[in-house]
CSV table of C-alpha atoms in Angstrom, one decimal:
chain,number,residue,atom,x,y,z
A,25,MET,CA,-17.5,6.8,-3.1
A,26,SER,CA,-15.9,3.5,-3.5
A,27,GLU,CA,-17.0,0.3,-1.1
A,28,ASP,CA,-13.1,0.4,-0.1
A,29,LYS,CA,-12.7,4.4,0.4
A,30,LEU,CA,-15.8,4.5,2.2
A,31,LEU,CA,-14.0,1.8,4.0
A,32,VAL,CA,-10.1,4.0,5.0
A,33,LYS,CA,-12.1,7.1,5.5
A,34,LYS,CA,-13.6,5.2,8.3
A,35,THR,CA,-10.5,4.0,9.9
A,36,ILE,CA,-9.3,7.5,9.4
A,37,GLU,CA,-11.6,8.3,11.2
A,38,GLY,CA,-11.0,6.3,14.0
A,39,ASP,CA,-12.7,3.2,13.2
A,40,ASP,CA,-10.9,0.0,13.2
A,41,LYS,CA,-13.5,-2.1,12.3
A,42,SER,CA,-13.2,0.0,8.8
A,43,PHE,CA,-9.3,-1.6,8.5
A,44,GLU,CA,-10.4,-5.1,9.9
A,45,MET,CA,-12.5,-5.2,6.6
A,46,ILE,CA,-9.5,-4.0,4.6
A,47,VAL,CA,-6.8,-6.6,6.2
A,48,LYS,CA,-10.4,-9.7,5.0
A,49,LYS,CA,-11.1,-8.4,1.7
A,50,TYR,CA,-7.5,-8.5,0.8
A,51,GLU,CA,-4.8,-10.3,2.5
A,52,ASN,CA,-5.2,-13.2,0.0
A,53,PRO,CA,-4.4,-11.3,-3.0
A,54,ILE,CA,-1.2,-9.8,-1.2
A,55,ILE,CA,-0.1,-12.9,-0.1
A,56,ASN,CA,-0.7,-14.5,-3.1
A,57,TYR,CA,1.3,-12.0,-4.8
A,58,ILE,CA,3.4,-11.6,-2.8
A,59,GLY,CA,4.3,-15.7,-2.4
A,60,GLN,CA,4.2,-16.0,-6.0
A,61,THR,CA,6.3,-13.5,-6.6
A,62,ILE,CA,9.3,-14.1,-3.9
A,63,ARG,CA,8.7,-18.1,-4.0
A,64,ASN,CA,9.1,-18.4,0.3
A,65,TYR,CA,6.0,-18.4,2.1
A,66,ASN,CA,7.3,-17.9,5.7
A,67,LEU,CA,8.6,-14.3,4.0
A,68,ALA,CA,5.6,-13.8,2.0
A,69,LEU,CA,3.5,-14.5,5.9
A,70,GLU,CA,5.9,-11.6,6.9
A,71,PHE,CA,6.0,-9.6,4.1
A,72,THR,CA,1.8,-9.1,4.4
A,73,GLN,CA,1.6,-7.9,8.0
A,74,GLU,CA,4.1,-5.0,7.8
A,75,VAL,CA,3.0,-4.7,4.5
A,76,PHE,CA,-0.3,-4.1,6.6
A,77,LEU,CA,0.8,-1.8,8.5
A,78,LYS,CA,3.0,0.2,6.5
A,79,ALA,CA,-1.1,1.1,4.8
A,80,TYR,CA,-2.0,1.7,8.0
A,81,LYS,CA,0.2,4.0,9.4
A,82,ALA,CA,0.6,6.0,6.1
A,83,LEU,CA,-3.6,5.2,5.4
A,84,HIS,CA,-4.5,9.4,5.9
A,85,THR,CA,-1.4,10.0,2.8
A,86,PHE,CA,-3.5,7.5,0.2
A,87,ASN,CA,-5.4,10.2,-2.5
A,88,PRO,CA,-9.1,9.0,-3.2
A,89,LYS,CA,-8.1,9.7,-6.7
A,90,TYR,CA,-6.2,6.4,-6.9
A,91,THR,CA,-7.8,2.7,-6.2
A,92,PHE,CA,-6.9,1.9,-2.7
A,93,LYS,CA,-6.0,-1.5,-4.9
A,94,THR,CA,-3.5,-0.4,-6.8
A,95,TRP,CA,-2.4,2.1,-3.4
A,96,LEU,CA,-1.5,-1.1,-1.2
A,97,PHE,CA,-0.2,-2.7,-3.8
A,98,LYS,CA,2.3,0.5,-4.2
A,99,ILE,CA,2.9,-0.8,-1.4
A,100,ALA,CA,3.3,-5.0,-1.8
A,101,SER,CA,5.3,-3.9,-4.6
A,102,ASN,CA,8.0,-1.7,-3.0
A,103,HIS,CA,8.2,-4.5,-0.3
A,104,ILE,CA,9.3,-6.8,-2.5
A,105,ILE,CA,12.1,-4.5,-4.0
A,106,ASP,CA,13.2,-3.6,-0.9
A,107,HIS,CA,13.6,-8.0,-0.2
A,108,TRP,CA,15.7,-7.9,-3.3
A,109,ARG,CA,17.7,-5.3,-2.8
A,110,LYS,CA,18.1,-6.1,0.8
A,111,LYS,CA,19.4,-9.7,-1.1
A,112,LYS,CA,20.9,-8.5,-3.5
A,113,ILE,CA,18.9,-9.7,-6.1
A,114,GLU,CA,19.5,-8.7,-9.4
A,115,TYR,CA,17.4,-7.4,-12.3
A,116,ILE,CA,18.7,-9.7,-14.5
A,117,SER,CA,18.3,-10.0,-18.4
A,118,ILE,CA,15.7,-12.3,-19.7
A,119,ASP,CA,18.4,-14.6,-21.7
A,120,HIS,CA,20.7,-15.4,-17.7
A,121,PRO,CA,21.3,-18.1,-16.3
A,122,ILE,CA,18.7,-18.4,-13.8
A,123,LYS,CA,19.5,-20.9,-10.8
A,124,GLU,CA,16.8,-22.5,-9.3
A,125,ASN,CA,15.1,-20.7,-6.1
A,126,GLU,CA,16.7,-23.0,-2.6
A,127,ASN,CA,14.4,-21.1,-0.3
A,128,PHE,CA,10.8,-22.4,-2.5
A,129,SER,CA,8.7,-22.8,-0.4
A,130,PRO,CA,4.9,-24.3,-2.2
A,131,PRO,CA,1.7,-23.6,-1.3
A,132,GLN,CA,-0.3,-25.8,0.6
A,133,ILE,CA,-2.2,-27.6,-2.1
A,134,GLU,CA,-5.7,-29.4,-1.8
A,135,SER,CA,-6.0,-33.3,-2.6
A,136,ASN,CA,-6.5,-34.6,-5.9
A,137,GLU,CA,-9.7,-36.6,-4.9
A,138,MET,CA,-12.4,-36.6,-6.8
A,139,VAL,CA,-11.4,-34.6,-9.6
A,140,ALA,CA,-12.3,-34.8,-13.0
A,141,PRO,CA,-9.5,-35.7,-15.7
A,142,LYS,CA,-9.7,-33.0,-17.7
A,143,GLN,CA,-9.3,-30.7,-14.3
A,144,LEU,CA,-6.8,-33.2,-12.9
A,145,GLU,CA,-5.0,-32.9,-15.8
A,146,LEU,CA,-4.8,-29.2,-16.1
A,147,ARG,CA,-4.3,-29.3,-12.1
A,148,GLU,CA,-0.7,-31.5,-12.6
A,149,LEU,CA,0.6,-28.6,-15.3
A,150,GLY,CA,-0.7,-25.9,-12.9
A,151,ILE,CA,1.6,-27.6,-10.6
A,152,LYS,CA,4.7,-27.8,-13.6
A,153,ILE,CA,3.9,-23.7,-14.3
A,154,GLU,CA,4.0,-23.3,-10.4
A,155,LYS,CA,7.5,-25.0,-10.6
A,156,ALA,CA,8.3,-23.3,-13.3
A,157,LEU,CA,8.0,-20.0,-11.9
A,158,ASP,CA,11.1,-19.7,-10.1
A,159,LEU,CA,13.2,-20.3,-13.7
A,160,LEU,CA,11.9,-15.8,-14.7
A,161,PRO,CA,14.1,-13.0,-14.0
A,162,PRO,CA,11.6,-11.7,-10.6
A,163,ARG,CA,11.7,-8.5,-12.1
A,164,LEU,CA,9.4,-10.6,-15.3
A,165,ARG,CA,8.2,-13.0,-12.7
A,166,GLU,CA,6.4,-10.3,-10.7
A,167,LEU,CA,4.3,-8.7,-14.0
A,168,PHE,CA,2.9,-12.3,-15.3
A,169,VAL,CA,1.8,-12.5,-11.2
A,170,CYS,CA,0.1,-9.7,-10.9
A,171,ARG,CA,-1.8,-9.8,-14.2
A,172,HIS,CA,-2.7,-14.4,-14.3
A,173,MET,CA,-2.0,-15.0,-10.5
A,174,ASN,CA,-4.1,-12.2,-9.0
A,175,ASP,CA,-6.1,-11.2,-12.3
A,176,LEU,CA,-5.0,-7.1,-12.1
A,177,SER,CA,-4.9,-5.6,-15.4
A,178,TYR,CA,-2.9,-4.3,-17.9
A,179,GLN,CA,-3.4,-0.5,-16.4
A,180,GLU,CA,-3.8,-1.4,-12.6
A,181,ILE,CA,-0.4,-2.8,-12.9
A,182,ALA,CA,1.3,0.3,-14.8
A,183,GLU,CA,0.1,1.6,-11.7
A,184,ILE,CA,1.6,0.2,-9.6
A,185,LYS,CA,4.8,-0.8,-10.7
A,186,ASN,CA,5.1,3.3,-12.5
A,187,LEU,CA,5.8,2.3,-16.0
A,188,PRO,CA,3.8,2.9,-19.6
A,189,VAL,CA,1.3,-0.1,-20.2
A,190,GLY,CA,3.3,-1.6,-23.0
A,191,THR,CA,6.0,-2.0,-21.5
A,192,VAL,CA,4.2,-4.5,-18.2
A,193,LYS,CA,2.1,-6.1,-22.2
A,194,ASN,CA,5.6,-6.8,-23.4
A,195,ARG,CA,7.3,-7.6,-20.3
A,196,VAL,CA,3.8,-10.6,-19.7
A,197,PHE,CA,4.2,-11.4,-23.1
A,198,GLN,CA,7.8,-12.3,-22.5
A,199,ALA,CA,7.8,-13.8,-19.5
A,200,LYS,CA,4.6,-15.8,-21.0
A,201,GLU,CA,6.5,-16.8,-23.7
A,202,LEU,CA,9.5,-18.6,-21.4
A,203,LEU,CA,7.1,-20.0,-19.5
A,204,ARG,CA,5.7,-21.5,-22.5
A,205,THR,CA,9.5,-23.0,-24.2
A,206,HIS,CA,10.3,-24.0,-21.1
A,207,LEU,CA,7.4,-26.3,-21.1
A,208,GLU,CA,6.8,-26.7,-24.4
A,209,GLU,CA,6.9,-30.9,-24.3
A,210,LYS,CA,4.5,-30.8,-21.6
A,211,LEU,CA,1.4,-28.6,-23.1
B,25,MET,CA,-2.7,-13.3,-44.7
B,26,LYS,CA,0.2,-14.3,-42.7
B,27,CYS,CA,0.8,-16.7,-40.1
B,28,LEU,CA,0.2,-14.8,-36.7
B,29,ASP,CA,2.7,-13.9,-34.3
B,30,PRO,CA,2.6,-15.4,-30.4
B,31,ALA,CA,2.3,-11.6,-29.0
B,32,GLU,CA,-0.8,-11.9,-30.9
B,33,MET,CA,-2.0,-15.0,-29.9
B,34,TYR,CA,-1.7,-13.8,-26.6
B,35,SER,CA,-3.4,-10.5,-27.1
B,36,TYR,CA,-6.8,-12.8,-28.4
B,37,LEU,CA,-6.1,-15.3,-25.7
B,38,ASP,CA,-6.5,-11.8,-23.1
B,39,GLU,CA,-9.4,-10.2,-25.5
B,40,ASP,CA,-7.1,-7.6,-26.0
B,41,LEU,CA,-8.1,-6.9,-29.5
B,42,THR,CA,-9.9,-4.3,-31.7
B,43,ASP,CA,-13.2,-6.7,-33.7
B,44,GLN,CA,-11.3,-6.8,-36.9
B,45,LYS,CA,-8.0,-8.2,-35.4
B,46,LYS,CA,-10.4,-10.4,-33.5
B,47,ALA,CA,-12.1,-11.3,-36.8
B,48,ASP,CA,-8.9,-11.6,-38.6
B,49,VAL,CA,-7.7,-13.8,-35.9
B,50,GLU,CA,-10.3,-15.9,-36.0
B,51,ASN,CA,-10.6,-16.7,-40.0
B,52,HIS,CA,-6.7,-17.7,-40.1
B,53,LEU,CA,-7.1,-19.5,-37.4
B,54,ALA,CA,-9.8,-21.2,-39.1
B,55,SER,CA,-8.0,-21.9,-42.0
B,56,CYS,CA,-4.1,-22.9,-40.7
B,57,ARG,CA,-3.5,-25.8,-38.3
B,58,LYS,CA,-0.2,-24.9,-37.2
B,59,CYS,CA,-1.6,-21.2,-35.3
B,60,ARG,CA,-4.9,-23.3,-33.7
B,61,GLN,CA,-2.1,-26.2,-32.2
B,62,SER,CA,-0.5,-22.9,-31.2
B,63,MET,CA,-3.5,-21.4,-30.0
B,64,GLU,CA,-4.4,-24.7,-28.3
B,65,LYS,CA,-0.9,-24.9,-26.8
B,66,LYS,CA,-0.8,-21.3,-25.5
B,67,GLN,CA,-4.2,-21.4,-23.9
B,68,ARG,CA,-3.6,-24.4,-22.7
B,69,MET,CA,-0.8,-22.7,-20.1
B,70,LEU,CA,-3.4,-20.4,-19.3
B,71,GLU,CA,-6.0,-22.2,-18.1
B,72,ALA,CA,-4.0,-24.3,-16.2
B,73,LEU,CA,-2.7,-20.8,-14.5
B,74,LYS,CA,-6.7,-20.6,-12.3
B,75,ASN,CA,-5.5,-24.3,-11.2
B,76,ILE,CA,-2.6,-22.5,-9.3
B,77,PRO,CA,-2.5,-23.2,-5.5
B,78,CYS,CA,-2.8,-19.7,-4.4
B,79,TYR,CA,-0.5,-18.6,-0.8
B,80,LYS,CA,-3.2,-18.1,1.6
B,81,THR,CA,-3.3,-16.5,4.9
B,82,PRO,CA,-3.2,-18.6,8.3
B,83,LYS,CA,-6.4,-18.5,10.5
B,84,GLY,CA,-6.3,-15.7,12.5
B,85,PHE,CA,-4.4,-13.7,10.4
B,86,THR,CA,-6.9,-10.4,10.1
B,87,ASN,CA,-6.4,-10.6,14.4
B,88,GLN,CA,-3.1,-11.2,14.2
B,89,ILE,CA,-2.4,-7.9,12.0
B,90,MET,CA,-5.4,-5.9,14.3
B,91,SER,CA,-3.3,-6.7,17.8
B,92,LYS,CA,-0.3,-5.0,16.7
B,93,ILE,CA,-2.3,-2.0,15.3
B,94,LYS,CA,-4.4,-1.5,18.4
B,95,PRO,CA,-2.0,-0.3,20.6
B,96,VAL,CA,-0.7,2.1,17.7
B,97,ARG,CA,-3.7,4.4,18.3
B,98,PRO,CA,-7.0,3.7,20.9
B,99,SER,CA,-10.2,3.7,19.0
B,100,PRO,CA,-13.6,5.3,19.7
B,101,SER,CA,-14.6,2.6,21.7
B,102,ASP,CA,-11.6,2.8,23.9
B,103,TRP,CA,-12.0,6.0,24.4
B,104,PHE,CA,-15.5,5.3,26.0
B,105,LYS,CA,-14.4,2.2,28.1
B,106,ALA,CA,-11.6,4.9,29.5
B,107,GLY,CA,-14.2,7.1,30.3
B,108,THR,CA,-17.0,5.0,32.1
B,109,ALA,CA,-14.3,3.4,33.9
B,110,ALA,CA,-12.1,7.1,34.8
B,111,VAL,CA,-16.5,8.6,35.9
B,112,ILE,CA,-16.5,5.2,38.0
B,113,PHE,CA,-13.3,5.5,39.8
B,114,ILE,CA,-13.5,9.8,40.0
B,115,THR,CA,-17.3,8.4,42.1
B,116,ALA,CA,-15.7,5.5,44.0
B,117,VAL,CA,-13.1,7.8,45.2
B,118,SER,CA,-15.1,10.8,46.0
B,119,LEU,CA,-17.9,8.0,47.6
B,120,LEU,CA,-15.0,7.5,50.0
B,121,PHE,CA,-14.1,10.8,50.7
B,122,PHE,CA,-16.9,12.3,52.2
B,123,ALA,CA,-17.7,8.7,54.2
B,124,PHE,CA,-14.3,9.4,55.8
B,125,SER,CA,-13.6,12.8,56.3
B,126,LYS,CA,-16.2,14.9,58.6
B,127,GLN,CA,-16.3,17.9,55.8
B,128,GLY,CA,-20.4,17.7,54.8
B,129,LEU,CA,-21.8,17.9,51.8
B,130,ALA,CA,-22.5,21.7,51.5
B,131,ASP,CA,-19.1,23.5,52.6
B,132,PHE,CA,-17.7,20.9,50.4
B,133,ALA,CA,-19.4,22.5,47.5
B,134,VAL,CA,-18.5,25.7,48.9
B,135,ASN,CA,-15.1,25.3,49.5
B,136,PHE,CA,-15.0,24.2,45.9
B,137,PHE,CA,-16.7,26.8,43.8
B,138,GLN,CA,-14.3,29.3,45.7
B,139,SER,CA,-11.9,27.6,44.7
B,140,ALA,CA,-13.4,28.1,41.1
B,141,ILE,CA,-13.9,31.1,41.4
B,142,ASN,CA,-10.2,31.8,42.7
B,143,LEU,CA,-8.4,29.7,39.9
B,144,SER,CA,-11.0,32.2,37.2
B,145,ARG,CA,-9.9,35.4,38.4
B,146,GLU,CA,-5.5,34.0,38.2
B,147,ALA,CA,-6.6,32.3,34.7
B,148,LEU,CA,-8.2,36.1,33.6
B,149,VAL,CA,-5.2,37.9,35.2
B,150,THR,CA,-2.6,35.7,33.1
B,151,SER,CA,-4.0,35.3,30.0
B,152,ILE,CA,-4.0,39.4,30.2
B,153,LYS,CA,-0.2,39.7,31.7
B,154,PHE,CA,0.1,37.3,28.5
B,155,PHE,CA,-1.7,39.4,25.4
B,156,LYS,CA,0.4,42.2,27.5
B,157,SER,CA,3.4,41.1,26.4
B,158,MET,CA,2.5,39.8,23.1
B,159,GLY,CA,1.8,43.4,22.8
B,160,VAL,CA,5.3,44.4,23.5
B,161,LEU,CA,6.6,41.2,21.6
B,162,ILE,CA,4.8,42.3,18.4
B,163,HIS,CA,6.2,45.8,19.3
B,164,ILE,CA,10.0,44.7,19.5
B,165,SER,CA,9.1,42.3,16.0
B,166,LEU,CA,8.1,45.8,14.0
B,167,GLN,CA,10.6,47.7,15.2
B,168,LEU,CA,13.4,45.0,14.7
B,169,ILE,CA,12.0,44.4,11.3
B,170,GLY,CA,12.0,48.5,10.4
B,171,LEU,CA,15.3,48.5,11.5
B,172,ILE,CA,16.3,45.7,9.0
B,173,LEU,CA,14.6,47.4,6.6
B,174,LYS,CA,16.6,50.5,6.8
B,175,SER,CA,19.7,49.0,7.6
B,176,ILE,CA,18.8,47.1,4.2
B,177,ARG,CA,18.1,50.7,2.2
B,178,SER,CA,21.4,52.0,3.5
B,179,VAL,CA,23.0,48.9,1.6
B,180,THR,CA,20.8,48.9,-1.3
B,181,PRO,CA,19.2,52.2,-2.2
B,182,VAL,CA,18.6,52.2,-5.2
B,183,VAL,CA,16.0,50.2,-4.7
B,184,SER,CA,12.7,50.7,-3.6
B,185,THR,CA,10.9,49.8,-1.0
B,186,GLU,CA,8.2,47.6,-2.1
B,187,ILE,CA,10.7,45.7,-4.0
B,188,GLN,CA,13.1,45.6,-0.2
B,189,ILE,CA,9.2,44.7,1.6
B,190,PHE,CA,8.9,41.9,-1.3
B,191,SER,CA,12.4,40.5,-0.9
B,192,VAL,CA,11.9,40.4,2.7
B,193,LEU,CA,8.6,38.7,2.6
B,194,PHE,CA,10.3,36.3,0.2
B,195,ALA,CA,13.3,35.4,2.4
B,196,ILE,CA,10.4,34.9,4.9
B,197,LEU,CA,8.6,32.7,2.2
B,198,ILE,CA,12.1,30.2,1.2
B,199,THR,CA,12.5,30.2,5.5
B,200,LEU,CA,9.7,28.7,5.8
B,201,LEU,CA,9.3,25.9,3.0
B,202,VAL,CA,12.5,24.8,3.9
B,203,ILE,CA,11.5,24.0,7.6
B,204,LEU,CA,8.3,22.2,5.7
B,205,SER,CA,10.6,20.5,3.1
B,206,MET,CA,13.1,19.3,6.0
B,207,LYS,CA,9.9,18.0,8.4
B,208,GLN,CA,7.9,16.5,5.9
B,209,LYS,CA,11.9,14.4,5.0
B,210,TYR,CA,13.2,14.1,8.1
B,211,ILE,CA,9.6,13.8,10.6
B,212,LEU,CA,6.9,12.1,8.4
B,213,GLY,CA,10.3,10.1,7.3
B,214,ASP,CA,9.1,10.1,3.9
B,215,LYS,CA,11.8,8.7,1.2
B,216,ARG,CA,10.0,10.4,-2.5
């Protein structure tokens, strides 16, 4: 039995310390996934809390046939979709012009001191890419964030989003091409 | 070999190609400057992604979640604490009771055991009554089923008794399934 599944089992048996360990392990991946997708830190923080509370209440419905990580990300993904539905954000096509996100609040950036020039250059480019993420349609951005900012495999993303692996690969590719086109002169 | 398409380049960078395809791409890159430059740009972009600042939870976030979870269900240690507190409380009350009452400990024990015996006797009588009434209930249910079967038989004289019994059981099963699905939907809040 994997470490996660053991922690889930112990939590169901009443050991809240085990759930605390789950939260500690996944709080940053989940907030990064939600934050980079919805582009709002305060909301991401609120949603992350709600995701863990939802997960805790629904822990008994977790099927050990699947991985706990994808189950948790699925809850977060559903939360994001609910948020988009409430905000009436359409799942717009990739060639639709997109407005800049007014609520965008970037994550904290560390100081640039003592960083090698190449690293500094990459960091600056990273910040530009981060801003350009706003230009991606939400659906593409979500998959791109999963793959390249949360290091989830295409298979894992396919399970979370209930999509065929091929579709996931294709959408991530579209997102990368959109970003690259936007950043062409900066690369 | 014709120039590489972007999807092929990303698959190469993702290490998502077969060995043969990977070798073909590398051979082409060695001879095509245009594709090499294009590949370098894509690689730089993916490398830069690793430098994007991450969203992180603030200090104390875990505790914040745990404090919201605790009231939902007490943990085993909470049960232990509550149990210890209850034992201490009962002991303290008993000591006060004996300190202020004229009743001696022996008298109290005798009275206590007498009450316990009476209580058990009462419980036994009640359970016998309960089982008796259950027997009556089962009897009435069987008669009711018989009545239903008779009425079904009078309505459908052609259908055999086995089919009639099967129909009744099937109806009961369907009713149970409906009740269970309603429980799933309205009580457990399943949104599937």
